[in-house]
XYZ file of C-alpha atoms in Angstrom:
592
model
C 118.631 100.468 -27.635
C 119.467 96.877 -25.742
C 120.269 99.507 -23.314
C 122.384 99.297 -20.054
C 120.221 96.947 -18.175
C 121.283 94.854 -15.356
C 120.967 92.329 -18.483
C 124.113 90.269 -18.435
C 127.466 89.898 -17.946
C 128.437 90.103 -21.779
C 125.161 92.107 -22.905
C 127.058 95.440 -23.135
C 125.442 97.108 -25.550
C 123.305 100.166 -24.573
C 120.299 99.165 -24.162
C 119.490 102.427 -25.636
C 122.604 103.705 -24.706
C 125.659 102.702 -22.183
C 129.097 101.450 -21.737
C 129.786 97.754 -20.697
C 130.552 98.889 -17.054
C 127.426 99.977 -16.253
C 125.744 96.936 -17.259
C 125.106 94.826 -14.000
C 127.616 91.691 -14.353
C 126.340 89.000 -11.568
C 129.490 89.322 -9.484
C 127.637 90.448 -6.570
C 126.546 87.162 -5.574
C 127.701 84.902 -3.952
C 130.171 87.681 -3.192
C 133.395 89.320 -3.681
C 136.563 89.431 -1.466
C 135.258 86.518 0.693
C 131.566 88.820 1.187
C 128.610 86.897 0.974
C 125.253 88.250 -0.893
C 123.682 88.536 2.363
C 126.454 91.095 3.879
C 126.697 93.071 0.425
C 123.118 93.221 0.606
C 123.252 94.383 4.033
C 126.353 97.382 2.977
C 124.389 98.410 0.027
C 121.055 98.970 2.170
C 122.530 100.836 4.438
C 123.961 103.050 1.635
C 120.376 103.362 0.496
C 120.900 101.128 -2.494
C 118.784 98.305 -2.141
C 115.515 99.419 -1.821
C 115.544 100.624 -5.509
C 116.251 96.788 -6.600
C 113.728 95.113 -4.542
C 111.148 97.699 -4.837
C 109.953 98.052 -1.408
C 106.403 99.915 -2.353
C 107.273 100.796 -5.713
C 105.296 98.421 -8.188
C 107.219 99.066 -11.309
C 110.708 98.110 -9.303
C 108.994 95.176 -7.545
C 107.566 93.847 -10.727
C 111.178 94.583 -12.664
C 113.275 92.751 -9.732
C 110.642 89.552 -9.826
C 113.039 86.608 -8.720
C 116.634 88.277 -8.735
C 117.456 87.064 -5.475
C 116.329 83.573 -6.059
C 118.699 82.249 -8.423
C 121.853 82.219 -5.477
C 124.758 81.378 -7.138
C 124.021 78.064 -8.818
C 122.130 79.450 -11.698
C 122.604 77.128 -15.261
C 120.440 78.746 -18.155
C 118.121 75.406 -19.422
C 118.734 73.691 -22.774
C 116.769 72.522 -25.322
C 114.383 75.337 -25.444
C 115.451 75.826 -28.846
C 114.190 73.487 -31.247
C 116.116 72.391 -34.981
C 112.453 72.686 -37.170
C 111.884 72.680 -40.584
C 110.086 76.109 -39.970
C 113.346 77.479 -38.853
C 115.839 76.136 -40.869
C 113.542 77.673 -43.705
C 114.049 81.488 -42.063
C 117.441 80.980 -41.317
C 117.837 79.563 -45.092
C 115.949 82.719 -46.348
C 118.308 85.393 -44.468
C 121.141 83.392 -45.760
C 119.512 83.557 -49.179
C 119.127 87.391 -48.794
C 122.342 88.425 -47.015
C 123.306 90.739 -49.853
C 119.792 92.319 -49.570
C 119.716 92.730 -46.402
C 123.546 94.307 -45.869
C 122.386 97.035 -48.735
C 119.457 98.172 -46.581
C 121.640 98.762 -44.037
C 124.384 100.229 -46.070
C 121.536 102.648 -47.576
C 120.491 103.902 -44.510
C 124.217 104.013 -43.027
C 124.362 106.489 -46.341
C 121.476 108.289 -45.334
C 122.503 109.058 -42.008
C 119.338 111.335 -41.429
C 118.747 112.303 -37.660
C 115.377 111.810 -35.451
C 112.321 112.445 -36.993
C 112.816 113.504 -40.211
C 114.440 109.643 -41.750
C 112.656 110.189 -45.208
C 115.008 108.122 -47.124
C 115.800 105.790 -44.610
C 112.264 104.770 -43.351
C 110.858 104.348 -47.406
C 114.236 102.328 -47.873
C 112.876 99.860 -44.624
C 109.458 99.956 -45.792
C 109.589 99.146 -49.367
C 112.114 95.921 -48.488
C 109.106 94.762 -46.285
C 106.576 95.401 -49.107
C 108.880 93.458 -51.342
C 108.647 90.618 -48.650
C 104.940 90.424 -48.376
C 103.875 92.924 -46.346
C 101.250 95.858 -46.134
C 102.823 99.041 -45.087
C 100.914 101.984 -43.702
C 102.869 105.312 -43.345
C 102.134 107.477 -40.311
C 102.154 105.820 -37.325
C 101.176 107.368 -34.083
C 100.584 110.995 -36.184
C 104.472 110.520 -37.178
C 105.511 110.977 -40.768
C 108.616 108.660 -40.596
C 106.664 105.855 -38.871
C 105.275 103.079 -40.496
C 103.338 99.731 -39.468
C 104.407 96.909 -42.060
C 101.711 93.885 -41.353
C 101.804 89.876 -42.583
C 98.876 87.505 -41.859
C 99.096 83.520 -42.352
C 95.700 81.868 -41.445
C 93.634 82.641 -38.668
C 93.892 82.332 -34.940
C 98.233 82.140 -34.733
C 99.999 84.836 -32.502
C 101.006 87.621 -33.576
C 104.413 88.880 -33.308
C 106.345 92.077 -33.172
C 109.413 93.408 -34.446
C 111.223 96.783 -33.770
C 113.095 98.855 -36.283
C 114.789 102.132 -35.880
C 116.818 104.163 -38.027
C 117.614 107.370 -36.959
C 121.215 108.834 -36.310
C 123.347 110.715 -34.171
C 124.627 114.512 -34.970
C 128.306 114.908 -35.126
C 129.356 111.205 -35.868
C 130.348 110.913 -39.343
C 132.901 108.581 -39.995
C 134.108 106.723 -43.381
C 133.307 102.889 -43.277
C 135.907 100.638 -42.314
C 138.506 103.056 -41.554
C 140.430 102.563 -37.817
C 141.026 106.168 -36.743
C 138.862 109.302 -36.639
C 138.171 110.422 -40.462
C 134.630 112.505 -40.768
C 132.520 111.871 -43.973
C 130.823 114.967 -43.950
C 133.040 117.319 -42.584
C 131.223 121.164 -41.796
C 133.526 123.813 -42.162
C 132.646 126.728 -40.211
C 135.445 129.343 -39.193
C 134.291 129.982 -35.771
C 132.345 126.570 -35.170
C 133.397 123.499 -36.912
C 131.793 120.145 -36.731
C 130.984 117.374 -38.092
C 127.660 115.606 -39.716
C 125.410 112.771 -38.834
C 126.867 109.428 -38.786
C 125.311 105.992 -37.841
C 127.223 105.927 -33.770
C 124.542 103.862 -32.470
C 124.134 101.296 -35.372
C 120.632 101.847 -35.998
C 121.001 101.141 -39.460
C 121.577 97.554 -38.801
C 119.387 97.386 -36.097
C 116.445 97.854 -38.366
C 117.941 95.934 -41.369
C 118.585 92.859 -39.318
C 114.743 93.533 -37.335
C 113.102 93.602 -40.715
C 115.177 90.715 -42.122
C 114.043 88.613 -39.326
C 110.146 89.463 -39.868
C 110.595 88.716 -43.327
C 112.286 85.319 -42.694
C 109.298 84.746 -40.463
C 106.699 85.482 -42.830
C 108.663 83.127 -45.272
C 108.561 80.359 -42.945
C 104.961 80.823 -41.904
C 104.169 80.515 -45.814
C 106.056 77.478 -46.524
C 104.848 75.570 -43.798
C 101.303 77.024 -43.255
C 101.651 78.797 -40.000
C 98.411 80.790 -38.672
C 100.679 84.075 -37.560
C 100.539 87.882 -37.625
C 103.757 89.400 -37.881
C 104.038 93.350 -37.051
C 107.160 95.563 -37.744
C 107.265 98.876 -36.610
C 109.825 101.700 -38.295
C 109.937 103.811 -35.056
C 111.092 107.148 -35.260
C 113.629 109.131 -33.688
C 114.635 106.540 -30.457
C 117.520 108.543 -30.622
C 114.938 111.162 -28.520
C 113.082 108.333 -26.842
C 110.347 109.742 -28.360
C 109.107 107.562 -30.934
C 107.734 104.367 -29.279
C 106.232 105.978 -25.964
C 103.966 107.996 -27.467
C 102.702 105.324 -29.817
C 102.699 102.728 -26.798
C 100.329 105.725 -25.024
C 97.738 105.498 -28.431
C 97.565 101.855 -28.548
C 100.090 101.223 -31.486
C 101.333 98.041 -29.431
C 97.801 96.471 -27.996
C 96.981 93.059 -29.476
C 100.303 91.374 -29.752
C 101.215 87.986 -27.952
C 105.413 88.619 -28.033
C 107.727 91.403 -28.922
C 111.352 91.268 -30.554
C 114.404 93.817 -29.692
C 117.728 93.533 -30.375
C 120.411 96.493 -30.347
C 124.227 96.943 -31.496
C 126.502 96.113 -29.237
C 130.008 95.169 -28.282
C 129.012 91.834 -27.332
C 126.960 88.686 -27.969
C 124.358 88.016 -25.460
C 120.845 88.736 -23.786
C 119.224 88.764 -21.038
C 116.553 89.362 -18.232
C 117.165 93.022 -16.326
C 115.775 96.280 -15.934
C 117.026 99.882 -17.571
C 116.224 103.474 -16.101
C 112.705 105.348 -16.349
C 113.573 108.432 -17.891
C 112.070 111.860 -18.181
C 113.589 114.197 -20.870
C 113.053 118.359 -20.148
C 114.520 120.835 -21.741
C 114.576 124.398 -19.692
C 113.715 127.550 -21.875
C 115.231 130.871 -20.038
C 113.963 134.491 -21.619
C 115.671 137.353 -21.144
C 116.404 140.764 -22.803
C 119.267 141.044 -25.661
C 121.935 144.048 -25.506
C 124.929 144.735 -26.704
C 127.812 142.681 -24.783
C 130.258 146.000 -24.310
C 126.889 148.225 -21.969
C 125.522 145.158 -20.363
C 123.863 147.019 -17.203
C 120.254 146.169 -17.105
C 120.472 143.321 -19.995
C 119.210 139.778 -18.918
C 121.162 137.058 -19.435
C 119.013 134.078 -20.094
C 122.597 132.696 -20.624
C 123.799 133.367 -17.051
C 120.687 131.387 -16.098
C 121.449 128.432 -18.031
C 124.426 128.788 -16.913
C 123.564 128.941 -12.762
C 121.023 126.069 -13.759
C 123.547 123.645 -14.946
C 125.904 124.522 -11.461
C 123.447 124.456 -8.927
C 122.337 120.955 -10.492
C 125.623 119.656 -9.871
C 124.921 120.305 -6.207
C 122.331 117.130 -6.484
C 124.654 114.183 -6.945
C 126.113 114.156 -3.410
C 123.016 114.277 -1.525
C 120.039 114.060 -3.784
C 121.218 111.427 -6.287
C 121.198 108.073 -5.503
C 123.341 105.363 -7.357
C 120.316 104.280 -8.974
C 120.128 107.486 -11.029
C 121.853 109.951 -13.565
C 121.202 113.207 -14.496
C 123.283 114.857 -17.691
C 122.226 117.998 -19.433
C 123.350 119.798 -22.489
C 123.042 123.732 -23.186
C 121.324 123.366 -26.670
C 121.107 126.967 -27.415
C 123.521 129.457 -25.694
C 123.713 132.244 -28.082
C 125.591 132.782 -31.077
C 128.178 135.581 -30.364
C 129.312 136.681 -27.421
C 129.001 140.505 -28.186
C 125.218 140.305 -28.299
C 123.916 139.036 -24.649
C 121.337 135.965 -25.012
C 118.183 136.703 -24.920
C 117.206 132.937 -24.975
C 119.411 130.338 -23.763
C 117.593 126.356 -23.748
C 118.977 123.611 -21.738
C 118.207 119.902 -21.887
C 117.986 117.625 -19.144
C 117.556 113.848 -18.654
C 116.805 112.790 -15.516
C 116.782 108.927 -14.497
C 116.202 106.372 -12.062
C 114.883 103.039 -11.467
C 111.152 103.626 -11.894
C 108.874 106.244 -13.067
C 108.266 107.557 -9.130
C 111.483 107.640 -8.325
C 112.346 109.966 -11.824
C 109.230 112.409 -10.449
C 110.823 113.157 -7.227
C 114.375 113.928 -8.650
C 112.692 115.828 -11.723
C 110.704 117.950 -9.238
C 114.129 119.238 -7.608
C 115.612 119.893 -11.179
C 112.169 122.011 -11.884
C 112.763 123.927 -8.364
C 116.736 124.282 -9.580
C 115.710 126.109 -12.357
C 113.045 128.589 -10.715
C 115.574 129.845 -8.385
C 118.190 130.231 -11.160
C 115.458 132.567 -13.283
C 114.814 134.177 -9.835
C 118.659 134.731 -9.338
C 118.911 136.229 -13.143
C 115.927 137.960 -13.012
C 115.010 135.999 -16.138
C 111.620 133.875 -17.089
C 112.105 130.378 -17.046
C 109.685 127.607 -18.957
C 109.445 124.007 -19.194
C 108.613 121.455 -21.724
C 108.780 117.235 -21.497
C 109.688 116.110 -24.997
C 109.917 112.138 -24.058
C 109.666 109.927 -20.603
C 109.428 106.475 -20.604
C 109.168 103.725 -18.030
C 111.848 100.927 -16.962
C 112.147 98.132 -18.608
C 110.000 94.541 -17.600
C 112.057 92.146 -18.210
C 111.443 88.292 -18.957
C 113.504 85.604 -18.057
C 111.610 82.781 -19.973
C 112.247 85.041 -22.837
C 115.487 85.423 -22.362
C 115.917 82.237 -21.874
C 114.334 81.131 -25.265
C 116.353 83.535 -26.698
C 119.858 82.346 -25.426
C 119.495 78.792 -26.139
C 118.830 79.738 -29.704
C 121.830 82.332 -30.015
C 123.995 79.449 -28.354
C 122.627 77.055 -31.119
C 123.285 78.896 -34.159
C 126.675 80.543 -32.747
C 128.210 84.288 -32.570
C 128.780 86.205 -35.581
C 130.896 85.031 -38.392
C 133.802 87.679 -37.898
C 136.369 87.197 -40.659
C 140.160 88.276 -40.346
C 139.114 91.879 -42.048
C 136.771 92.976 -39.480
C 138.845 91.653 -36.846
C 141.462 93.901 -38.462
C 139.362 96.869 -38.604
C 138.480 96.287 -35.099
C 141.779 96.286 -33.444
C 142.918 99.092 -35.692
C 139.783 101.142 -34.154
C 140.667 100.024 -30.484
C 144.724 101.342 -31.182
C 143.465 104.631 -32.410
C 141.248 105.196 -29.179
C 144.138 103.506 -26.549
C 142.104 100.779 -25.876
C 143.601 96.787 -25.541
C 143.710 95.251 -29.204
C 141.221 92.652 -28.594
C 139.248 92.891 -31.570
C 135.124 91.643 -31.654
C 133.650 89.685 -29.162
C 132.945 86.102 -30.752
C 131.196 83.750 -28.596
C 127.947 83.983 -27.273
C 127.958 85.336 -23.535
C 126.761 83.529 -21.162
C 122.937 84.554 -19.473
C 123.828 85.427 -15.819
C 120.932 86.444 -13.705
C 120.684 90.035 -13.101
C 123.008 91.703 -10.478
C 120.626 91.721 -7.504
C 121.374 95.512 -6.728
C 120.199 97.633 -8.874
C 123.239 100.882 -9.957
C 121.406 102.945 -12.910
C 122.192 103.129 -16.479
C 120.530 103.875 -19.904
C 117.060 103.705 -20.789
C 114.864 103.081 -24.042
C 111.723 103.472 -25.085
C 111.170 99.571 -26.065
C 110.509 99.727 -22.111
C 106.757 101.102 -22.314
C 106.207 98.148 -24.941
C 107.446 95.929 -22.571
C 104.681 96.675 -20.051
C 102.059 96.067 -22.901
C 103.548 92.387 -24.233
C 106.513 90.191 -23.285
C 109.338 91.416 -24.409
C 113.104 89.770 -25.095
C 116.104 91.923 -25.860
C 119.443 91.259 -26.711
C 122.980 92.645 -28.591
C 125.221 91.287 -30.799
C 128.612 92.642 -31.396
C 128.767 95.381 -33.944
C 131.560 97.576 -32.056
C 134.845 96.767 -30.937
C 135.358 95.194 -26.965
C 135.848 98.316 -25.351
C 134.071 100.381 -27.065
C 131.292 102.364 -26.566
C 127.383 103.094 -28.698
C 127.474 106.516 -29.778
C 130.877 106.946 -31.401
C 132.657 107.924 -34.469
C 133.946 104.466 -33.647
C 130.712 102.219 -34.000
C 130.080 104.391 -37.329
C 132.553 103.264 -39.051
C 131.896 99.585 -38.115
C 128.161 99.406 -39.334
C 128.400 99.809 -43.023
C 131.590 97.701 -43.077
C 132.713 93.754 -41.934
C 131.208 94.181 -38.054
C 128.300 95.752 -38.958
C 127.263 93.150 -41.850
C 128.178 90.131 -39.669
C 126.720 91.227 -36.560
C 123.388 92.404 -38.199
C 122.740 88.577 -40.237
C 123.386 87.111 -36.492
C 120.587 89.128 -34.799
C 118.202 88.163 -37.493
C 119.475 84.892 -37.183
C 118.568 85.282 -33.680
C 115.543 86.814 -33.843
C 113.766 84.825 -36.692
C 114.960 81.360 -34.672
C 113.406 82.664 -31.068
C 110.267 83.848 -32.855
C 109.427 80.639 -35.030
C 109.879 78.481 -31.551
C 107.337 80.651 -30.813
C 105.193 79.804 -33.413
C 105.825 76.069 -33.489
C 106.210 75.370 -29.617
C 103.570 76.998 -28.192
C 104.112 75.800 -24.529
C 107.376 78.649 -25.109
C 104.836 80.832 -26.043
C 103.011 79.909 -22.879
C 105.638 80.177 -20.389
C 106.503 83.902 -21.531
C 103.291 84.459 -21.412
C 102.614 83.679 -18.212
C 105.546 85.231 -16.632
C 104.063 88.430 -18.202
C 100.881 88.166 -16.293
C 102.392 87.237 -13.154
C 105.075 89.942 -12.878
C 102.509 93.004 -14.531
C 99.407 92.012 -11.637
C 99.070 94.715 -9.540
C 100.883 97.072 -11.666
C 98.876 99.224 -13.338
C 100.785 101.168 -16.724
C 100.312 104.608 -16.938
C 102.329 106.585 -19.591
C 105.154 108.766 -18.057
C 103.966 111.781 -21.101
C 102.339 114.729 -19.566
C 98.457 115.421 -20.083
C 98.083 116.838 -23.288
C 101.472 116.330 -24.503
C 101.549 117.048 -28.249
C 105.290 115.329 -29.495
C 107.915 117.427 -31.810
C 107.674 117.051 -35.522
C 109.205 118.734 -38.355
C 106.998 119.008 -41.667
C 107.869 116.693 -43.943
C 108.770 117.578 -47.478
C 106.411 116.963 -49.966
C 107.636 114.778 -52.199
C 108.145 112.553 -49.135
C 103.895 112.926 -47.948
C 103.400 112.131 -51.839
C 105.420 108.971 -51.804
C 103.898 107.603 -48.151
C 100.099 109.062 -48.867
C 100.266 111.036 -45.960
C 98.920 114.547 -45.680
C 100.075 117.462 -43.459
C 99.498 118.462 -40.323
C 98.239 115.231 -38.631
C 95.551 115.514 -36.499
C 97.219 115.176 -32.967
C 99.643 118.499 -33.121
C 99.444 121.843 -33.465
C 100.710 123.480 -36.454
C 102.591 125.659 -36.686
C 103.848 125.141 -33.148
C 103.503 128.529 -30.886
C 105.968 130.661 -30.882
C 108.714 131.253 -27.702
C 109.457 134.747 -27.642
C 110.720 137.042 -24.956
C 108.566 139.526 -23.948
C 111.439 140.908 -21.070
C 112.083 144.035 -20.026
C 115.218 145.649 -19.008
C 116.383 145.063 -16.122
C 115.807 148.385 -13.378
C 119.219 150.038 -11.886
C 117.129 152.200 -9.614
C 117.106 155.899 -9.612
C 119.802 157.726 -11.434
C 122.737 158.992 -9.478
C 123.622 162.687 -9.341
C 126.469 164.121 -10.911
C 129.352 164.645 -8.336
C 129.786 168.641 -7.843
């Protein structure tokens, strides 16, 4: 989540999902080593960098880069956007009143640990502290079992606001709580393939305890002081697979909202107003014919193919790649001993870049990579898109807002315990001992070139409403999001302080929204100005259907769902090889 943008200087967290260096950091301009902008403007273009920050024909780029090169070198974020009102001061009163609420939600869900799309106890635990709040909850979301819409209404004829919660985790990072060095919870013991179980590496169980504390606090303050306001939450499934909010954002989940709230772990304290990588996520299906590993003559590898897939794609980065975008893959399924030749191998691919266009051209040559590598195996090769999502549109105004208010209210309260934890963390991994990050970064414009990085599905909201995202310093400076690391921070002293800050944050931004509605205005307008001419397409393929598992029943009971929803097919169709062995030609004759 906040997710590798060109964001800020200090917003390091992965804007769903990156390390601090490959956040843009505004040193570009006025220049480094005595270069001006203009001349590292000038280097870069010739490099064939530039023309994926400024756009050149590409709408969603042109739209994304809006005003990067105008703030030169003298930029000062404004002051006084934020304003001290009674409104506020009752939401931040009511998280401070609820702190030991809102830490167990997160601590429950850190417990949980459950991975994409199948967060029973985790999403119920989210949606029942929002029904205790106020709100009406509706399970389902989008056709997925795990997703819920949790709705408040004040009056008639306010705004209505959104706020994002996620959940999920990540396979393989258990970790105890608050211990510095590398000790699994759930450790899986497995004599030829040990590993370890699910652990919270991104933080998502604070980012949707602090995101639900924060439309809560709202609500509060739009009761107390008679605020017209809607106020939406959504529990999005499995963002882990970027697969939760752009298929909702493609059925209209989103439509109807006047501003939209993200936040994300991070190893910082700031926000701002850049861009992430569209993404497309494939994953390559190669069929073959099984045989015993000691006669392999005429078996088919769908391994080998994987295998020749994976190399040949390699062969892209020097010529095909452009520092604008990554492609990393993962064999998911290469067999399961070696004396038994794979029959089906999978491999899963992301493929990014700076716009949705520019991800179709480089995803067409990973396509072509893996034809000739079923051609070369003599295996049968089949795709499938499970997610793809658009870069992100940022806001400045937004950002803005958002700033002044984190800079009012000030970073995290980090006391000598987590700083503790975090130093003992950054010894164990050979990183400096410099503990959490506790100030608020400053907003820097966005680095006016534009190098890559994460992506996250917030991104296809962003095209539908303004939309503000920002981090706040759950993980040690360093550090990275997905690590055994930032698991053991969440449920302990840097995940509880970090996660009251960004509601903190969040609540303050969105009742300036509510009481100052020229804020409202500006973000508004700098919505319609940098989305005209753009028109928002989803990145999902016609008649894409997304992954689900069946949920068990005592879950469909509790949420009032029933089973299959309308917009899959269940059971899914089967993949199975229908190969034949592979042809040696005509016998040979004995030798006489």
């Amino acid at each position: 989540m906040p997710y590798n943008h060109l964001i800020s200087e200090a917003f390091v967290c992965d804007l769903h999902d990156q390390h601090e260096h490959e956040h843009g950091d505004g040193t570009l301009f006025p220049g480094a080593d005595g270069l001006g902008r203009r001349r590292i403007m000038q280097l870069l273009g010739a490099a064939g960098v530039v023309g994926s920050v400024t756009g050149g024909a590409d709408p969603a780029m042109a739209a994304a880069a809006e005003g990067v090169l105008d703030t030169d070198g003298g930029y000062r974020p404004p002051t006084g956007l934020a304003e001290n009102s009674a409104a506020k001061a009752t939401a931040l009163g009511w998280i401070d009143d609820q702190a030991s609420a809102i830490t167990g939600l997160n601590d429950e869900i850190w417990e949980n640990a459950e991975l994409s799309l199948r967060e029973w106890k985790s999403s119920l635990a989210e949606a029942e502290f929002l029904e205790r709040a106020g709100f009406e909850v509706t399970f389902g979301t989008a056709g997925f079992p795990t997703a819920f819409t949790a709705t408040f209404r004040q009056g008639h004829g306010g705004p209505a606001l959104g706020f994002s919660g996620e959940y999920d985790a990540l396979p393989g990072l258990s970790q105890r709580k608050g211990v510095g060095h590398h000790d699994p919870r759930e450790y899986i013991h497995d004599p030829f393939a040990p590993g370890y179980g699910p652990g919270h590496g991104c933080g998502h169980s604070a980012l949707g305890s602090a995101a639900a504390a924060a439309a809560a606090a709202v609500a509060e303050a739009a009761r107390d002081h008679r605020l017209p306001v809607t106020v939406k939450f959504f529990g999005s499934t499995a963002e882990e697979q970027l697969i939760g909010k752009t298929y909702a954002v493609s059925q209209g989940v989103y439509d109807g909202l006047d501003a939209f709230l993200d936040w994300h772990p991070s190893t910082s304290n700031a926000t701002g107003w850049g861009t992430t990588t569209a993404m497309t996520a494939v994953t390559f299906t190669f069929l073959g014919v099984a045989g015993h590993g000691g006669t392999p003559l005429g078996n088919k590898s769908a391994l080998d193919a994987a295998v020749m897939m994976a190399t040949m794609s390699e062969f892209l980065r020097e010529e095909n790649l452009a520092p604008s975008g990554r492609l990393h893959w993962v064999i998911t399924n290469g067999g399961e001993i070696p004396n038994v030749t794979p029959e089906i191998a999978e491999i899963a691919y992301y493929v990014r870049e700076g716009s949705p266009e520019r991800v179709r051209v480089l995803f067409d040559k990973v396509v072509a990579i893996s034809e000739a590598a079923a051609k070369a195996s003599r295996t049968r090769v089949q795709h499938k898109i499970t997610s793809a999502c658009w870069n992100q549109l940022p806001s400045r105004s937004f950002a803005e807002l958002m700033h002044d208010n984190m800079r009012t209210i000030g970073p995290p309260d980090f006391d000598g315990e987590a700083q503790r934890l975090a130093k003992d963390l950054q010894r164990s991994l050979g990183l400096p001992q410099k503990g959490l990050h506790d100030e608020i970064g400053a907003l820097t414009p966005p680095n006016p070139v534009f190098l890559g990085g994460g992506s996250t599905d917030v991104a296809d909201i962003s095209w539908q409403v303004p939309t503000v995202s920002m981090g706040t310093a759950l993980a040690p400076i360093g550090t990275k999001m997905h690590t055994w690391s930032t698991a053991s921070c969440a449920a302990a002293g840097p995940g509880h302080a970090a996660l009251l800050a960004a509601a903190r944050y969040l609540a303050a931004t969105a009742v300036d929204l509510l009481t100052r509605p020229a804020r409202l205005k500006a973000v508004k307008d700098e919505f319609a100005r940098r989305t005209q001419g753009v028109r928002w397409k989803t990145a999902l393929p016609d008649g894409y259907e997304p992954p689900m598992y069946e949920p068990p029943a005592w879950f469909l009971e509790r949420t009032g769902q029933s089973w299959p929803p309308e917009n899959i097919t269940w059971p899914p169709k089967r993949v199975v090889s229908q190969e034949e062995f592979s042809s040696l030609g005509p016998e040979l004759a004995p030798q006489e």
